[in-house]
Amino acid sequence: MNALTWIAVVSLAAWGWLLLGQGFFWRTDVRLPDRAPPAEWPSVAVVVPARDEAEVLPLSLPTLLAQEYPGRAEVFLIDDGSSDGTGELARALAADRGGLPLTVDSPGEPEPGWTGKLWAVRHGMALARARTDAEYLLLTDADIAHGPDSLRELVSAARTNGLDMVSQMARLRVATAWERLIVPAFVYLFGQLFPFRWVNRPGGRTAAAAGGCVLLGVEAAERARIPQAIRQAVIDDVTLARAVKRTGGRIWLGLADRVESVRPYTGLGPLWRMVSRSAYAQLRHNPLVLAGTVVGLAVVYLAPPVALAAGAAAGAAAPALLGGCAWAVMIGTYLPMLRYYRQPPWLALLLPLIAAGYLAMTVDSAVQHYRGRGAAWKGRTYARPEAAP
């Protein structure tokens, strides 16, 4: 066999494993587990770190204030050094809409060794501890809108199933052409890296969360020393899940039905930065892991259409057939995610090109890191953890 045929064989074998051996990552039916209302509803503190979120806050904060929760719940919005009036807008929305009690406060600039978001979460948790007897914390982002029963369903799921952490991956916005191309693939690739079924398996080593919506038991947070133990994390949600699971906590992660991101990504630039800011951190800033990732993405996603096209052009049936089969499996695994995002099936044909874009974003993340501009977000640039004071 020539080199092209061997590459096509490896690619098809990889897709066979991904289809059947990677936790059925491509399925989109992992939703909140069976649940029943608890006999007594526990108190919940909702912590919302926010930095320059005036654009999206009118769409998200009222949905939190309007939660139909039978127990006691209070919202703590932590204004992380905003320059666009985020805090004032939050107070005005609460005064106009009513609903759950809202406290707006600011923690000041983060101390060395803390990321800004986790510094804000730390402050919100301290306020909640001082002012409430909360048994659970709902950690949610300022761009996340919740259905009116979101908190009730999260708590019911945690109580019924004995879970210390319940996280839902919010349905991201897909309105523009770039969002339709990039966003479903982002969730698909996340699930491939952290198969939800493996995350939810008691005793399993895989741990992950979706930072936009995390219900966390206070006892589990204290046991895992959250957020102190993860204070330098750029990918804070996955690091949080690992800390909780490592200290004996039971965690659950799945797709959301009525928890949605309202943040608009109007062009490729914002989406590129969303991915590249943390891609190299996910690879632990290791150039060897980066090289392996580049090769792996190329063999898995780029080789099938190349083998099909090159084989067909050269009249070589073997690479064309193998490449076509691998591409067909790839398309089949992507279709459920496109259905979840209500997108046309033909977009699955573009997954190799989209994966090439993600490969470029990952390489760019490494380049920006070595230029001293890695992990930059909203005016802050974070050092790699071992370099932080």
Short mmCIF file of C-alpha atoms in Angstrom, two decimals, residues 27-260:
data_model
loop_
_atom_site.label_atom_id
_atom_site.label_comp_id
_atom_site.label_asym_id
_atom_site.label_seq_id
_atom_site.Cartn_x
_atom_site.Cartn_y
_atom_site.Cartn_z
CA ARG A 27 -25.13 11.63 20.73
CA THR A 28 -27.08 14.64 21.94
CA ASP A 29 -29.52 12.90 24.28
CA VAL A 30 -27.58 13.51 27.51
CA ARG A 31 -30.05 15.82 29.27
CA LEU A 32 -30.88 16.36 32.93
CA PRO A 33 -31.38 12.97 34.63
CA ASP A 34 -34.70 11.79 36.01
CA ARG A 35 -35.66 13.91 38.99
CA ALA A 36 -38.39 14.64 41.51
CA PRO A 37 -39.06 17.71 43.67
CA PRO A 38 -37.31 17.45 47.06
CA ALA A 39 -39.36 17.36 50.25
CA GLU A 40 -37.65 20.61 51.31
CA TRP A 41 -36.16 23.08 48.88
CA PRO A 42 -32.60 24.11 49.85
CA SER A 43 -31.40 27.69 49.80
CA VAL A 44 -29.41 28.74 46.70
CA ALA A 45 -27.04 31.63 46.05
CA VAL A 46 -26.65 32.59 42.39
CA VAL A 47 -23.19 34.05 41.65
CA VAL A 48 -22.73 35.96 38.39
CA PRO A 49 -19.25 37.31 37.58
CA ALA A 50 -19.58 40.12 35.05
CA ARG A 51 -17.06 42.30 33.23
CA ASP A 52 -18.29 44.78 30.60
CA GLU A 53 -21.56 42.94 30.00
CA ALA A 54 -23.97 45.85 29.50
CA GLU A 55 -24.77 44.63 25.97
CA VAL A 56 -26.14 41.26 27.06
CA LEU A 57 -27.29 41.89 30.64
CA PRO A 58 -30.82 43.06 29.71
CA LEU A 59 -31.36 39.69 28.02
CA SER A 60 -29.89 37.50 30.76
CA LEU A 61 -30.24 39.03 34.24
CA PRO A 62 -34.06 39.36 34.15
CA THR A 63 -34.29 35.59 33.51
CA LEU A 64 -32.38 34.93 36.72
CA LEU A 65 -34.43 37.38 38.74
CA ALA A 66 -37.60 35.72 37.41
CA GLN A 67 -36.71 32.18 38.53
CA GLU A 68 -39.73 30.28 39.82
CA TYR A 69 -37.95 28.61 42.72
CA PRO A 70 -39.96 27.33 45.70
CA GLY A 71 -37.10 27.82 48.18
CA ARG A 72 -34.96 30.79 49.08
CA ALA A 73 -32.71 32.12 46.33
CA GLU A 74 -30.66 35.28 46.02
CA VAL A 75 -28.56 36.67 43.15
CA PHE A 76 -25.07 38.13 43.63
CA LEU A 77 -23.75 39.94 40.56
CA ILE A 78 -20.05 40.71 40.94
CA ASP A 79 -18.94 43.61 38.76
CA ASP A 80 -15.36 42.74 37.80
CA GLY A 81 -13.98 46.18 36.98
CA SER A 82 -16.44 47.02 34.21
CA SER A 83 -16.10 50.26 32.27
CA ASP A 84 -19.51 50.16 30.57
CA GLY A 85 -21.84 50.63 33.56
CA THR A 86 -22.56 46.92 34.07
CA GLY A 87 -23.18 47.31 37.82
CA GLU A 88 -25.47 50.31 37.48
CA LEU A 89 -27.44 48.61 34.73
CA ALA A 90 -27.89 45.50 36.89
CA ARG A 91 -29.33 47.59 39.73
CA ALA A 92 -31.67 49.37 37.32
CA LEU A 93 -32.91 46.09 35.85
CA ALA A 94 -33.62 44.71 39.32
CA ALA A 95 -35.47 47.86 40.33
CA ASP A 96 -37.55 47.73 37.15
CA ARG A 97 -38.22 43.97 36.94
CA GLY A 98 -38.27 42.86 40.58
CA GLY A 99 -38.01 39.16 41.37
CA LEU A 100 -35.26 37.49 43.39
CA PRO A 101 -33.18 39.74 45.65
CA LEU A 102 -30.10 41.13 43.89
CA THR A 103 -26.81 42.26 45.42
CA VAL A 104 -24.31 44.05 43.18
CA ASP A 105 -20.75 44.40 44.45
CA SER A 106 -17.19 44.67 43.16
CA PRO A 107 -14.10 42.81 44.41
CA GLY A 108 -11.50 45.26 43.13
CA GLU A 109 -8.54 44.22 41.02
CA PRO A 110 -7.56 40.56 41.38
CA GLU A 111 -4.60 39.68 43.54
CA PRO A 112 -1.56 38.12 41.85
CA GLY A 113 -2.14 34.48 40.98
CA TRP A 114 -5.89 34.86 40.39
CA THR A 115 -7.78 35.08 37.11
CA GLY A 116 -10.32 37.89 37.08
CA LYS A 117 -13.36 35.64 36.79
CA LEU A 118 -12.36 33.42 39.70
CA TRP A 119 -11.49 36.45 41.79
CA ALA A 120 -15.04 37.67 41.20
CA VAL A 121 -16.46 34.22 41.97
CA ARG A 122 -14.46 34.16 45.20
CA HIS A 123 -15.98 37.48 46.22
CA GLY A 124 -19.49 36.34 45.32
CA MET A 125 -19.10 33.14 47.30
CA ALA A 126 -17.86 35.09 50.32
CA LEU A 127 -20.87 37.42 50.13
CA ALA A 128 -23.23 34.47 49.83
CA ARG A 129 -21.63 32.78 52.81
CA ALA A 130 -21.94 35.93 54.92
CA ARG A 131 -25.53 36.76 53.98
CA THR A 132 -27.26 33.43 53.32
CA ASP A 133 -27.34 29.85 54.53
CA ALA A 134 -27.13 28.55 50.97
CA GLU A 135 -26.64 24.83 50.45
CA TYR A 136 -26.02 25.28 46.74
CA LEU A 137 -24.30 27.81 44.51
CA LEU A 138 -25.44 28.43 40.96
CA LEU A 139 -22.39 29.74 39.09
CA THR A 140 -23.58 31.25 35.83
CA ASP A 141 -22.17 33.69 33.31
CA ALA A 142 -23.59 37.11 32.59
CA ASP A 143 -24.47 36.14 29.01
CA ILE A 144 -26.58 33.12 29.97
CA ALA A 145 -30.39 33.29 29.90
CA HIS A 146 -32.30 30.71 31.96
CA GLY A 147 -35.79 29.35 31.52
CA PRO A 148 -38.05 30.18 34.48
CA ASP A 149 -37.76 26.65 35.90
CA SER A 150 -34.00 26.29 35.35
CA LEU A 151 -32.94 26.57 38.98
CA ARG A 152 -35.77 24.35 40.17
CA GLU A 153 -34.84 21.59 37.71
CA LEU A 154 -31.12 21.80 38.51
CA VAL A 155 -31.73 21.46 42.24
CA SER A 156 -34.22 18.63 41.71
CA ALA A 157 -31.66 16.76 39.60
CA ALA A 158 -28.93 17.23 42.19
CA ARG A 159 -31.11 16.18 45.12
CA THR A 160 -32.73 13.19 43.41
CA ASN A 161 -29.47 11.72 42.12
CA GLY A 162 -27.12 12.63 44.96
CA LEU A 163 -25.00 14.88 42.75
CA ASP A 164 -22.53 17.42 44.11
CA MET A 165 -22.31 19.29 40.81
CA VAL A 166 -24.76 19.57 37.94
CA SER A 167 -23.66 21.45 34.84
CA GLN A 168 -25.50 22.16 31.61
CA MET A 169 -23.81 23.29 28.43
CA ALA A 170 -25.91 26.27 27.39
CA ARG A 171 -27.20 26.34 23.84
CA LEU A 172 -24.94 28.92 22.19
CA ARG A 173 -26.28 31.46 19.74
CA VAL A 174 -26.29 30.48 16.05
CA ALA A 175 -27.67 33.44 14.11
CA THR A 176 -24.84 34.57 11.82
CA ALA A 177 -23.10 32.54 9.12
CA TRP A 178 -19.91 32.29 11.16
CA GLU A 179 -21.83 31.16 14.23
CA ARG A 180 -23.49 28.41 12.19
CA LEU A 181 -20.10 27.19 11.03
CA ILE A 182 -18.13 27.45 14.27
CA VAL A 183 -20.50 27.00 17.21
CA PRO A 184 -22.00 23.51 16.63
CA ALA A 185 -18.50 22.21 15.87
CA PHE A 186 -17.21 23.77 19.08
CA VAL A 187 -19.71 21.80 21.16
CA TYR A 188 -19.13 18.67 19.06
CA LEU A 189 -15.35 18.83 19.60
CA PHE A 190 -15.79 19.56 23.30
CA GLY A 191 -17.93 16.45 23.62
CA GLN A 192 -15.32 14.45 21.70
CA LEU A 193 -12.64 15.59 24.14
CA PHE A 194 -14.84 15.12 27.23
CA PRO A 195 -17.55 12.55 26.44
CA PHE A 196 -20.50 13.39 28.66
CA ARG A 197 -21.20 9.75 29.48
CA TRP A 198 -17.64 9.34 30.75
CA VAL A 199 -17.91 12.54 32.78
CA ASN A 200 -21.12 11.30 34.40
CA ARG A 201 -19.75 7.86 35.24
CA PRO A 202 -19.18 7.52 39.02
CA GLY A 203 -15.55 6.70 39.67
CA GLY A 204 -14.49 7.58 36.14
CA ARG A 205 -11.47 9.78 35.58
CA THR A 206 -12.97 12.09 32.96
CA ALA A 207 -14.18 15.37 34.44
CA ALA A 208 -15.57 18.48 32.78
CA ALA A 209 -18.19 21.18 33.22
CA ALA A 210 -19.68 24.01 31.20
CA GLY A 211 -18.91 27.23 33.04
CA GLY A 212 -22.04 29.04 31.94
CA CYS A 213 -24.29 26.93 34.17
CA VAL A 214 -22.91 25.05 37.19
CA LEU A 215 -24.92 24.12 40.26
CA LEU A 216 -22.41 23.29 42.99
CA GLY A 217 -23.05 22.02 46.49
CA VAL A 218 -21.50 24.25 49.15
CA GLU A 219 -20.09 21.26 51.04
CA ALA A 220 -18.47 19.94 47.87
CA ALA A 221 -17.01 23.39 47.17
CA GLU A 222 -15.51 23.56 50.64
CA ARG A 223 -14.14 20.04 50.39
CA ALA A 224 -12.47 20.85 47.06
CA ARG A 225 -11.30 24.31 48.30
CA ILE A 226 -13.14 26.14 45.54
CA PRO A 227 -12.18 28.62 44.21
CA GLN A 228 -8.82 28.85 46.04
CA ALA A 229 -7.59 25.53 44.62
CA ILE A 230 -8.26 26.60 41.01
CA ARG A 231 -7.47 30.32 41.32
CA GLN A 232 -5.04 30.37 38.36
CA ALA A 233 -7.18 28.35 35.98
CA VAL A 234 -7.89 29.83 32.56
CA ILE A 235 -10.16 26.90 31.66
CA ASP A 236 -11.94 27.26 34.98
CA ASP A 237 -14.95 25.03 34.31
CA VAL A 238 -12.99 21.87 33.48
CA THR A 239 -10.55 22.58 36.33
CA LEU A 240 -13.48 23.03 38.72
CA ALA A 241 -14.99 19.69 37.71
CA ARG A 242 -11.66 17.92 38.18
CA ALA A 243 -11.24 19.39 41.65
CA VAL A 244 -14.74 18.34 42.72
CA LYS A 245 -14.40 14.82 41.29
CA ARG A 246 -10.89 14.37 42.71
CA THR A 247 -12.20 15.07 46.22
CA GLY A 248 -14.95 12.48 45.98
CA GLY A 249 -17.77 14.57 44.52
CA ARG A 250 -20.30 13.19 42.05
CA ILE A 251 -20.66 15.34 38.95
CA TRP A 252 -22.96 15.45 35.94
CA LEU A 253 -22.68 17.28 32.60
CA GLY A 254 -25.12 17.42 29.71
CA LEU A 255 -26.74 19.58 27.07
CA ALA A 256 -29.35 22.17 28.02
CA ASP A 257 -32.84 22.64 26.68
CA ARG A 258 -33.76 26.05 28.12
CA VAL A 259 -30.42 27.55 29.13
CA GLU A 260 -29.06 29.69 26.31
#
